[in-house]
Coordinates of C-alpha atoms in Angstrom, one line a residue:
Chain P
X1 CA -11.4 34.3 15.7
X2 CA -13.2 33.2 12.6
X3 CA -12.5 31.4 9.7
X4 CA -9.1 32.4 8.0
X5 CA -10.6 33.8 5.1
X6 CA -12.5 36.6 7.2
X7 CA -8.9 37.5 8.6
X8 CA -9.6 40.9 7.9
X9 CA -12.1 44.3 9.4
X10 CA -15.1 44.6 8.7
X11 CA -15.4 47.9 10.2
X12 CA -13.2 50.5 8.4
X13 CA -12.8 53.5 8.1
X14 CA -14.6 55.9 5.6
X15 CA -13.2 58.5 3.7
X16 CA -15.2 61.0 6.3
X17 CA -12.7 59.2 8.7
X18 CA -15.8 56.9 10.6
X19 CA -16.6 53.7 11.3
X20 CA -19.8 53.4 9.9
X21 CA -20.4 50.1 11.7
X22 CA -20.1 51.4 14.8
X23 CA -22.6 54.4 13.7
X24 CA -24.7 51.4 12.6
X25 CA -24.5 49.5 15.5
X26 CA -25.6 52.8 17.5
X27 CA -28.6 53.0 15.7
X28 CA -29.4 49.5 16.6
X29 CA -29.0 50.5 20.3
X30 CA -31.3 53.4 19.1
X31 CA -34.2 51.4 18.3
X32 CA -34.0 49.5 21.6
X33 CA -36.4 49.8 24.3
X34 CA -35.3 52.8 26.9
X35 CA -33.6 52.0 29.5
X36 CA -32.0 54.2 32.4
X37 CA -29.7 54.5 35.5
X38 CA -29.7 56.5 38.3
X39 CA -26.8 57.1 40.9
X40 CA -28.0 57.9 44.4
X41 CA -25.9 59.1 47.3
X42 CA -26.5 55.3 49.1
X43 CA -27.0 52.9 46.1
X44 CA -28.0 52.7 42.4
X45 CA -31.0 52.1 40.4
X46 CA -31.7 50.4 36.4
X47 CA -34.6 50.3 34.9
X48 CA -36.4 49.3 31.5
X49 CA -39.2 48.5 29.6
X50 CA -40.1 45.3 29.4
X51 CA -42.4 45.3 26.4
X52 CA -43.1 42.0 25.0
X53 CA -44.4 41.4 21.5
X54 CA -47.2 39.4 22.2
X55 CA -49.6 38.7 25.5
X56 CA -48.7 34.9 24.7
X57 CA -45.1 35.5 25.9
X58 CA -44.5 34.4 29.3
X59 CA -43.0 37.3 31.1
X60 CA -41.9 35.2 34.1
X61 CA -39.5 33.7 31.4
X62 CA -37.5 36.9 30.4
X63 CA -35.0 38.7 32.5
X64 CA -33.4 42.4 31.0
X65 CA -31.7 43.0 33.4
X66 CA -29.3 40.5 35.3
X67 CA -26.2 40.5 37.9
X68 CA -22.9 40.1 36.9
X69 CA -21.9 39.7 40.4
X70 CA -23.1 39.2 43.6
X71 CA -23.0 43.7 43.9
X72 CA -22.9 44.2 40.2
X73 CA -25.8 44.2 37.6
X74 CA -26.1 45.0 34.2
X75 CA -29.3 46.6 32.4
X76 CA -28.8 46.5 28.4
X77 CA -30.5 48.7 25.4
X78 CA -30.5 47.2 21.8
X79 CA -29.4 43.5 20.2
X80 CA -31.1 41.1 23.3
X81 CA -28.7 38.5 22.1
X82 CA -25.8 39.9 21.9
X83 CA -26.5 41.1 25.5
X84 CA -26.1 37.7 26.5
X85 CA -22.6 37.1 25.0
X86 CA -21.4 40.1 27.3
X87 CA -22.9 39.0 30.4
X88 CA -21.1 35.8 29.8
X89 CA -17.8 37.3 29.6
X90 CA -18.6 39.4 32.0
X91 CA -19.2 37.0 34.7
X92 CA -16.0 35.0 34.0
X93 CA -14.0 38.3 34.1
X94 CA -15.4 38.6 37.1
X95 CA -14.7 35.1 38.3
X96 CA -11.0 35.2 36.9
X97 CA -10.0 38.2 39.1
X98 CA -11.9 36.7 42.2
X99 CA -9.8 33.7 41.6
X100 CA -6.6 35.1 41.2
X101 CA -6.9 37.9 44.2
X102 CA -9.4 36.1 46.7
X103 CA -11.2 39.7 46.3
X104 CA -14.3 40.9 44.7
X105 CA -14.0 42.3 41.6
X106 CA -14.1 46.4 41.4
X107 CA -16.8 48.1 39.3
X108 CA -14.6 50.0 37.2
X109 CA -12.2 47.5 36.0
X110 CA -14.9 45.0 35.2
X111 CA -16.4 47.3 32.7
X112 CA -13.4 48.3 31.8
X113 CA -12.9 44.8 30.7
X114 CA -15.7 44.7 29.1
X115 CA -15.4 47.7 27.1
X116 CA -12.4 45.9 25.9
X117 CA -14.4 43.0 24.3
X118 CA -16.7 45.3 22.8
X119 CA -13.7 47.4 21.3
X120 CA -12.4 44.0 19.7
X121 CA -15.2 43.0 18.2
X122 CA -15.0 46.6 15.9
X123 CA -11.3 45.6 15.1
X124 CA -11.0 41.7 14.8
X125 CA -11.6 39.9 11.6
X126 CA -14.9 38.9 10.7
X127 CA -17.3 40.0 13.3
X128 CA -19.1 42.5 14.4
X129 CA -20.0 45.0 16.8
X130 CA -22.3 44.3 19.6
X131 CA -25.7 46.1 19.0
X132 CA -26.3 47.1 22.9
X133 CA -25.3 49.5 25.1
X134 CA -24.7 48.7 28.8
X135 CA -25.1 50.8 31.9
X136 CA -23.5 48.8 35.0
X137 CA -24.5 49.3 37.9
X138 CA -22.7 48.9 41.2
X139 CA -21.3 49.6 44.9
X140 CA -17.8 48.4 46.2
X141 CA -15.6 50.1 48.4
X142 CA -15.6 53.3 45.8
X143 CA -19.4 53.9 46.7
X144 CA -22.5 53.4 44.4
X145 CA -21.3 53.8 40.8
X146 CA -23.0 53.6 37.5
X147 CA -21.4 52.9 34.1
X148 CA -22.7 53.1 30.9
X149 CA -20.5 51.0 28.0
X150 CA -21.3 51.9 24.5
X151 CA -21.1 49.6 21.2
X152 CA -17.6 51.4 20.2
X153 CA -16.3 50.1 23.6
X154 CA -16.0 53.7 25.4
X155 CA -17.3 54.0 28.4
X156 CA -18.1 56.4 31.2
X157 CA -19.3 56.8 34.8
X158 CA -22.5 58.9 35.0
X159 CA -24.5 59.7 37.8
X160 CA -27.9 59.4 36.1
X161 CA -28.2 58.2 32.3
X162 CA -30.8 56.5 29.7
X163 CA -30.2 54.6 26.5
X164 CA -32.6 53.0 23.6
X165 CA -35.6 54.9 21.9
X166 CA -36.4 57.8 24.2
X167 CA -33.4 59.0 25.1
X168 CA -33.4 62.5 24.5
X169 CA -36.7 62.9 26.5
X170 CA -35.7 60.9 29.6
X171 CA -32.2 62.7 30.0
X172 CA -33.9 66.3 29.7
X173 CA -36.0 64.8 32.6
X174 CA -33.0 63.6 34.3
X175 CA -31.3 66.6 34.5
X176 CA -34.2 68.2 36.0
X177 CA -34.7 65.8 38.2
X178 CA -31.4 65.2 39.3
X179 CA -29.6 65.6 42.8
X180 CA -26.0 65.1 44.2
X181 CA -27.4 64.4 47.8
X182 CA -30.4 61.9 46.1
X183 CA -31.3 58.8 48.2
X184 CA -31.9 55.6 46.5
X185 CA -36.0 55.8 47.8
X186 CA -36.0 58.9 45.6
X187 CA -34.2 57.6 42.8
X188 CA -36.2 54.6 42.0
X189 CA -39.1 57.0 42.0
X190 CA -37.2 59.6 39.6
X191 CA -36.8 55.8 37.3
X192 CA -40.2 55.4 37.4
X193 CA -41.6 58.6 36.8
X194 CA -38.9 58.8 33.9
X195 CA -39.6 55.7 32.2
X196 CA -43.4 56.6 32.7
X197 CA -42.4 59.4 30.4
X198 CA -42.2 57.7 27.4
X199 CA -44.3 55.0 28.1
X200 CA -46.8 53.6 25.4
X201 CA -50.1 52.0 27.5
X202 CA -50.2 51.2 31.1
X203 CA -47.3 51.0 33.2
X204 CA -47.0 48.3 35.6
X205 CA -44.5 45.6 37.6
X206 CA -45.2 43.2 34.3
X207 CA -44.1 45.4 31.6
X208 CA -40.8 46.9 33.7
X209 CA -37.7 45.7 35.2
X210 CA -36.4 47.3 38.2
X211 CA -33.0 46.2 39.6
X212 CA -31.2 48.0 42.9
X213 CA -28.0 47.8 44.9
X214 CA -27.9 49.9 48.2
X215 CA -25.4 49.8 50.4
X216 CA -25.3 46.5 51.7
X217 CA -24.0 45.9 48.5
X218 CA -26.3 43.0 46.9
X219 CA -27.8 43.6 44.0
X220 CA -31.1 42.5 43.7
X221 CA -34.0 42.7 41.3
X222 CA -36.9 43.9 42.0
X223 CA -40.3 41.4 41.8
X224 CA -43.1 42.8 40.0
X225 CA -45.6 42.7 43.4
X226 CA -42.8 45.2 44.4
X227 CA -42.8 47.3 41.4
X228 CA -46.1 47.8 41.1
X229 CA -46.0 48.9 45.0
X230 CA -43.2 51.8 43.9
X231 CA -45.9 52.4 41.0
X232 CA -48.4 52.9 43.6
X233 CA -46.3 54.8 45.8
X234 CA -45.4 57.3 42.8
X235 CA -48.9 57.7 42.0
Chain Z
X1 CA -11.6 40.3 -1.7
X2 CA -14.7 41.5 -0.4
X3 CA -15.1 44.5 1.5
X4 CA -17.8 45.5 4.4
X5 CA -20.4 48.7 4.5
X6 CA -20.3 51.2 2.0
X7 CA -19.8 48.2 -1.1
X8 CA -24.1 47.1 -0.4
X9 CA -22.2 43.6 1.7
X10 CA -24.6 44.4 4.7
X11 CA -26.9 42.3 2.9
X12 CA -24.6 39.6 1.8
X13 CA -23.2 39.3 5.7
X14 CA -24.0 39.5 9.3
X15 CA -22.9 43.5 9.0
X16 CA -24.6 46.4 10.3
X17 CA -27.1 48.2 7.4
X18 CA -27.2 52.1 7.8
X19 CA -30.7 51.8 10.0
X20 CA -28.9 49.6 12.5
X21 CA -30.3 46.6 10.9
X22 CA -28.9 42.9 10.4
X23 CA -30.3 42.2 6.8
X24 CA -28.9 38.3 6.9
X25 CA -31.2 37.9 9.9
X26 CA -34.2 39.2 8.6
X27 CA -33.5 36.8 5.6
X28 CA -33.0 34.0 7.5
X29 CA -36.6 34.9 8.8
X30 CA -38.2 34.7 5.6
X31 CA -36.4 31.5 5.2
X32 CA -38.4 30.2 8.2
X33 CA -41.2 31.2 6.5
X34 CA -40.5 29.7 2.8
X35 CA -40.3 26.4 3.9
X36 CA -44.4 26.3 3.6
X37 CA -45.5 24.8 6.9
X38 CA -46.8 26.3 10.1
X39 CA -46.3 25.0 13.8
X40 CA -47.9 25.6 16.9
X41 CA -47.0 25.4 20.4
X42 CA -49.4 25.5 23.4
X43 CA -49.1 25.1 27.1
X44 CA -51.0 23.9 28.9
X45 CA -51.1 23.7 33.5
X46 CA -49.9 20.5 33.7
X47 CA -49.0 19.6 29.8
X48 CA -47.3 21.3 26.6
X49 CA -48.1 20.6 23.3
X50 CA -46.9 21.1 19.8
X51 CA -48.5 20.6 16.5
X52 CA -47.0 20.8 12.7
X53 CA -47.6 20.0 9.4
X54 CA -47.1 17.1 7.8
X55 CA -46.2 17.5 3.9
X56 CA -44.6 14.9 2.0
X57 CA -44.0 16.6 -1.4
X58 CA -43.6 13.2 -3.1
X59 CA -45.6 9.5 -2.9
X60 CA -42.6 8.0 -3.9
X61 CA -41.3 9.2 0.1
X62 CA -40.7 6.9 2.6
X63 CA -43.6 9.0 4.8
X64 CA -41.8 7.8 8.2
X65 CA -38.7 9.6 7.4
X66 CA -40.1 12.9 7.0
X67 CA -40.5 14.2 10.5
X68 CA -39.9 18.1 12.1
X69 CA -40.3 16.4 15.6
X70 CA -36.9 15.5 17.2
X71 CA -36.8 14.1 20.8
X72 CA -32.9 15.7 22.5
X73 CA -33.5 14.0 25.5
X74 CA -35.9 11.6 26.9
X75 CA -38.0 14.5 28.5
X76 CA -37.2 17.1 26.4
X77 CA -38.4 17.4 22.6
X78 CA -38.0 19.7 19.4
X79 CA -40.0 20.9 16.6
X80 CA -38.3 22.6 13.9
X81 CA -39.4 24.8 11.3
X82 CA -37.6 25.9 8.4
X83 CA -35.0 24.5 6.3
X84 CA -34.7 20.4 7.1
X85 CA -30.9 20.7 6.8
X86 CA -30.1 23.6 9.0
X87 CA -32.6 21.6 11.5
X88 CA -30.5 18.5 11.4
X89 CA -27.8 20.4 12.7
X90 CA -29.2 22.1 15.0
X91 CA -30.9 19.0 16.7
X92 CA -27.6 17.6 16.7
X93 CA -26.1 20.6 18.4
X94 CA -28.7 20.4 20.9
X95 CA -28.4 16.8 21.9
X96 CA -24.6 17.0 22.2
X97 CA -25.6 19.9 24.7
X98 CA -28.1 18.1 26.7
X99 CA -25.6 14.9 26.8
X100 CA -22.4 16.9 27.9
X101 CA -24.8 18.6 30.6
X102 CA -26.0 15.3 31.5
X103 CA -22.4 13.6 31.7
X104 CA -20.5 17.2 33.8
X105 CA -23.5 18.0 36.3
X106 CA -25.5 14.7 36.6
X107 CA -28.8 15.8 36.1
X108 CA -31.0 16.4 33.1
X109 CA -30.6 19.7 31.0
X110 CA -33.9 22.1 32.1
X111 CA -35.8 23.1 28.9
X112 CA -34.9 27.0 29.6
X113 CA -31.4 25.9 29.6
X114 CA -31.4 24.1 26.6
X115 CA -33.1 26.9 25.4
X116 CA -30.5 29.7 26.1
X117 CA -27.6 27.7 24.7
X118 CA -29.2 27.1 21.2
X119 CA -30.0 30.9 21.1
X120 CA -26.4 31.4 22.5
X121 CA -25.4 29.3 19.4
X122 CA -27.3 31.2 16.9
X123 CA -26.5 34.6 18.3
X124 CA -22.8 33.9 17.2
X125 CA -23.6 33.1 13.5
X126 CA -25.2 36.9 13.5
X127 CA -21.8 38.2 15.0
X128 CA -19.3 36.2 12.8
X129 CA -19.0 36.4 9.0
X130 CA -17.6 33.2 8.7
X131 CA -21.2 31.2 8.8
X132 CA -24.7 32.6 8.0
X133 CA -27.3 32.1 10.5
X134 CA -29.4 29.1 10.4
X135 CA -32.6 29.4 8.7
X136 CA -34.4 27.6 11.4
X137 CA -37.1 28.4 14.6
X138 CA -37.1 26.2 17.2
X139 CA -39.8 25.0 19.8
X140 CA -38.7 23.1 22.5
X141 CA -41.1 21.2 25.4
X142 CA -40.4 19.8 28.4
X143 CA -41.8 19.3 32.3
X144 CA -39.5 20.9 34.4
X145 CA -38.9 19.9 37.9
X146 CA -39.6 23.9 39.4
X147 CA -41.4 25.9 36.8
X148 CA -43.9 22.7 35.7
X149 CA -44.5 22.6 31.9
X150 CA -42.7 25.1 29.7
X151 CA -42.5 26.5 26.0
X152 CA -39.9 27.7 24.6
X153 CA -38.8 29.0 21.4
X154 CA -35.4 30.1 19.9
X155 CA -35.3 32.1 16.5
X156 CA -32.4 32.7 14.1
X157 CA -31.5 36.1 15.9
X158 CA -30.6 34.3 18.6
X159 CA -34.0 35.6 20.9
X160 CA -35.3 32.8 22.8
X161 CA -38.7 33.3 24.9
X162 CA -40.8 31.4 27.2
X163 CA -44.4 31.3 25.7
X164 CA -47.8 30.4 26.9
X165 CA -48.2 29.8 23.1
X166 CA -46.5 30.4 19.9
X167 CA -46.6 29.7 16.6
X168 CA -43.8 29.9 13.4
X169 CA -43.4 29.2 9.7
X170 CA -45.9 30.7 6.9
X171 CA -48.9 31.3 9.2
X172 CA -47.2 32.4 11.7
X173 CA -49.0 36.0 12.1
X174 CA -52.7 34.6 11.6
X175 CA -51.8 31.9 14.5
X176 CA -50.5 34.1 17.0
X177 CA -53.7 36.2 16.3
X178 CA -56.1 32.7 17.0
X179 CA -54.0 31.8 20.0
X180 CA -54.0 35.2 21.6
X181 CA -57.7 35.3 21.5
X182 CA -58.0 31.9 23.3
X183 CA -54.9 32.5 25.8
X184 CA -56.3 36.4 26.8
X185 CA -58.0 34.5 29.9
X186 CA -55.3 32.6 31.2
X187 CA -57.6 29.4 30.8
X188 CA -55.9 26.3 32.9
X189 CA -56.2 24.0 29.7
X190 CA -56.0 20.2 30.6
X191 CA -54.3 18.0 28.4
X192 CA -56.8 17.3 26.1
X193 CA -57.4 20.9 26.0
X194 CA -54.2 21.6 25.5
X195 CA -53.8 19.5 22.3
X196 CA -57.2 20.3 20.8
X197 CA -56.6 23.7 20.8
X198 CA -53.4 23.9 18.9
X199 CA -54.6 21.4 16.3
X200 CA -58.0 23.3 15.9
X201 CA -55.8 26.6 15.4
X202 CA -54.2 24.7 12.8
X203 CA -57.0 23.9 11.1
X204 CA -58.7 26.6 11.8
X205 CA -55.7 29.4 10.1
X206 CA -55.4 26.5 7.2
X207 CA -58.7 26.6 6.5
X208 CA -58.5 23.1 6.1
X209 CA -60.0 19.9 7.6
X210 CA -56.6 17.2 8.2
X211 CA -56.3 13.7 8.3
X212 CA -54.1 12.1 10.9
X213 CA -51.3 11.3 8.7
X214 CA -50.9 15.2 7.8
X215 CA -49.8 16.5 11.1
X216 CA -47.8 15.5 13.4
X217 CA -47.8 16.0 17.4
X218 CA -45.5 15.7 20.1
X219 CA -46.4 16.6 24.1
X220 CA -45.2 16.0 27.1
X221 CA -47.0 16.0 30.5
X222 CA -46.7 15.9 33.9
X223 CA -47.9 12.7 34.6
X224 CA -45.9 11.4 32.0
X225 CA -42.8 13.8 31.3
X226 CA -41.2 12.2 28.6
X227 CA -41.5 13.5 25.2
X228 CA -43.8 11.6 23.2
X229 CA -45.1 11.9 19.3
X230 CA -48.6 10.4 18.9
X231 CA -49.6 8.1 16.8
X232 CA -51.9 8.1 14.0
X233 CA -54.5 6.5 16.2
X234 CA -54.3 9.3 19.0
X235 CA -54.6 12.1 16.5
X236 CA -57.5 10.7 14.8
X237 CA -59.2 10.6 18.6
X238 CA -58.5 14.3 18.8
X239 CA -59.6 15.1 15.7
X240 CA -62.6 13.4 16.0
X241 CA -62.9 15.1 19.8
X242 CA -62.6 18.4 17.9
X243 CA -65.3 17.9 15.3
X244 CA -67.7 16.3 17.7
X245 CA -67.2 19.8 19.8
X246 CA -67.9 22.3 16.9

């Protein structure tokens, strides 16, 4: 990829033995807006903010988080743009493997796909690395699952996890607030009440994205008349 | 050869700087803003408009080649503010887009669309080394078929947002402040409305008074979706509509 004369990495190693870029790239996610996953025992919850940088943006017009597939979506924290690339891929991944086996694509191998694009792009000549990180949301025939997919191209599953600015706040909440035998009803509250957390100003179904899967196994977005009544109900 | 992080070639390239930061980027930015004009782009409920400068640097200037409006389809038209050459090419990326859209599906591009793939465009020239971004904002208008009028503006990172209004180029900070004054009530501005207010915000951040051959506007509306740029004789009616009002 790239012109012949950039036939080289641009992430190397330092004499510490790190890839700085990728350290960089972190930071970038770092300075994103928070966003956060929980796992329940019957689906799986995203969230983020939505904080626009002026009331002249038309919210209606953005959308954070979106589906990869019809029971996969994909909330991001860092570089909006690159974002997009990945969703891309993502979906024809998905696509490809529903061609070839007449059969839905499963969670884990999609981001592990995924994870393999990111990894290129901190080895390849000439580019690089995507400044998001991912968490993937999901249910299939393995249950509800929730994957988070970092710059460096590691990934993990995690049952509840938060990426961009706040992060060390929302996971301390996380853990409080965490449960094995949670219900999704409970864990989009728990999203709430952690994004509330760290909220600058009032919180409310313009300014946050909610998306769900449960287990009929679409994944859908929440619309902000239903947001704010989750906001309501948390109150 | 030359060598990424640690040599000071984050700035040089589309690289990672130690805070997470894409220098090139933010350059391209201020590139935007060098170029020493200001648009604005408002929207109306059943009409968009958008607005910019008009400088010709030179009397010897053939004034009718000097334009920042650029129609990509019949319905759908572009305002570009930065560098005129990294404009050109952009335009011409975007009406190859809206053609081959046209020619596989069969139906005219939708402004959002159009939209996404420029920013898609410009979000790999922050990735790859290979080419520098373009130092060019876009504002795009168009009716479309669903959503009614819409706004849209794509940026050298590769962000692309739909907007009520918006402005970009030197000004850019002093309009967003006017227009976010006049849009905090979610007024239902007609057409005339619509175009009066971005000009006035023109003048008004410009401090100056135009005449008709210094700016140059292009809307759409419902009633008659394609992209249009007025003519000298329109403008002046608006102009004198908007001294007439204060």
């Amino acid at each position: 990829m790239g012109d012949s004369q950039y036939s080289f990495s641009l992430t190397t190693f330092s004499p510490s033995g790190k890839l700085v870029q990728i350290e960089y790239a972190l930071m970038a996610v770092g300075a994103g807006q928070t966003s956060l996953g929980i796992k329940a025992s019957n689906g799986v919850v995203i969230a983020t903010e939505k904080k626009l940088p002026s009331i002249l943006v038309d919210e209606a017009s953005i959308n954070k988080i979106q589906s990869l597939t019809p029971n996969i979506g994909v909330v991001y924290s860092g570089m909006g743009p690159d974002s997009r690339v990945l969703v891309r891929k993502s979906r024809k991944q998905a696509q490809t493997y529903q061609r070839l086996y007449q059969e839905p694509i499963p969670l884990s191998q999609l981001v592990r796909e995924t994870a393999a694009v990111m990894q290129e792009f901190t080895q390849s000549g000439g580019v690089r690395p995507f400044g998001v990180s991912l968490l993937v949301a999901g249910f299939d025939d393995n249950g509800p699952q929730l994957y988070q997919v970092d710059p460096s191209g590691s990934y993990f599953s995690w049952k509840a996890s938060a990426i961009g600015k706040n992060v060390s706040n929302a996971k301390t909440f996380l853990e409080k607030r965490y449960t094995d035998d949670m219900e999704l009803e409970d864990a989009i509250h728990t999203a709430i009440l952690t994004l509330k957390e760290g909220f600058e100003g009032q919180i409310s179904g313009k300014n946050i994205e909610i998306g769900i899967i449960d287990d009929k196994r679409i994944f859908k977005v929440l619309t902000p008349a239903e947001v704010d009544d989750y906001l309501a109900e948390v109150e | 050869m030359s060598r990424g992080s640690g040599a000071g070639y984050d700035r040089h390239i589309t690289i990672f700087s130690p805070e997470g930061r894409l220098y090139q980027v933010e350059y391209a930015f201020k590139a935007v803003k060098a170029a020493g004009i200001t648009s604005i782009g408002v929207r109306g409920k059943d009409s968009v408009c958008f607005v910019t400068q008009k400088k010709v640097p030179d009397k010897l200037l053939d004034q009718t080649s000097v334009t920042h409006l650029f129609a990509i389809t019949k319905y759908i038209g572009l305002l570009a503010t930065g560098m005129t050459a990294d404009a050109k090419s952009l335009v011409a990326h975007a009406r190859n887009e809206a053609a081959e859209f046209k020619f596989k599906l069969g139906y005219e591009i939708p402004v959002d669309y159009l939209a996404k793939r420029l920013a898609d465009k410009s979000q790999v020239y922050t990735q790859h080394a290979y080419m520098r971004p373009l130092g060019v904002s876009a504002m795009l208008i168009g009716i479309d078929d669903e959503q009614g009028p819409q706004l849209y503006k794509c940026d050298p990172a590769g962000h692309y947002f739909g907007y009520k209004a918006t402005s970009s180029g030197s000004k850019e900070q002093e309009a967003v402040n006017f227009l976010e004054k006049k849009i905090k009530n979610n007024p239902q501005l007609s057409y005339e409305e619509t175009v009066q207010t971005a000009i006035s915000c023109l003048q008004s951040i410009l401090l100056e008074d135009f005449k008709p051959t210094e700016i140059e506007v292009g809307v759409v509306s419902a009633g008659k979706p394609e992209f249009r740029v007025l003519s000298t004789e329109e403008i002046d009616e608006h102009l004198t509509a908007i001294s007439e009002r204060d």
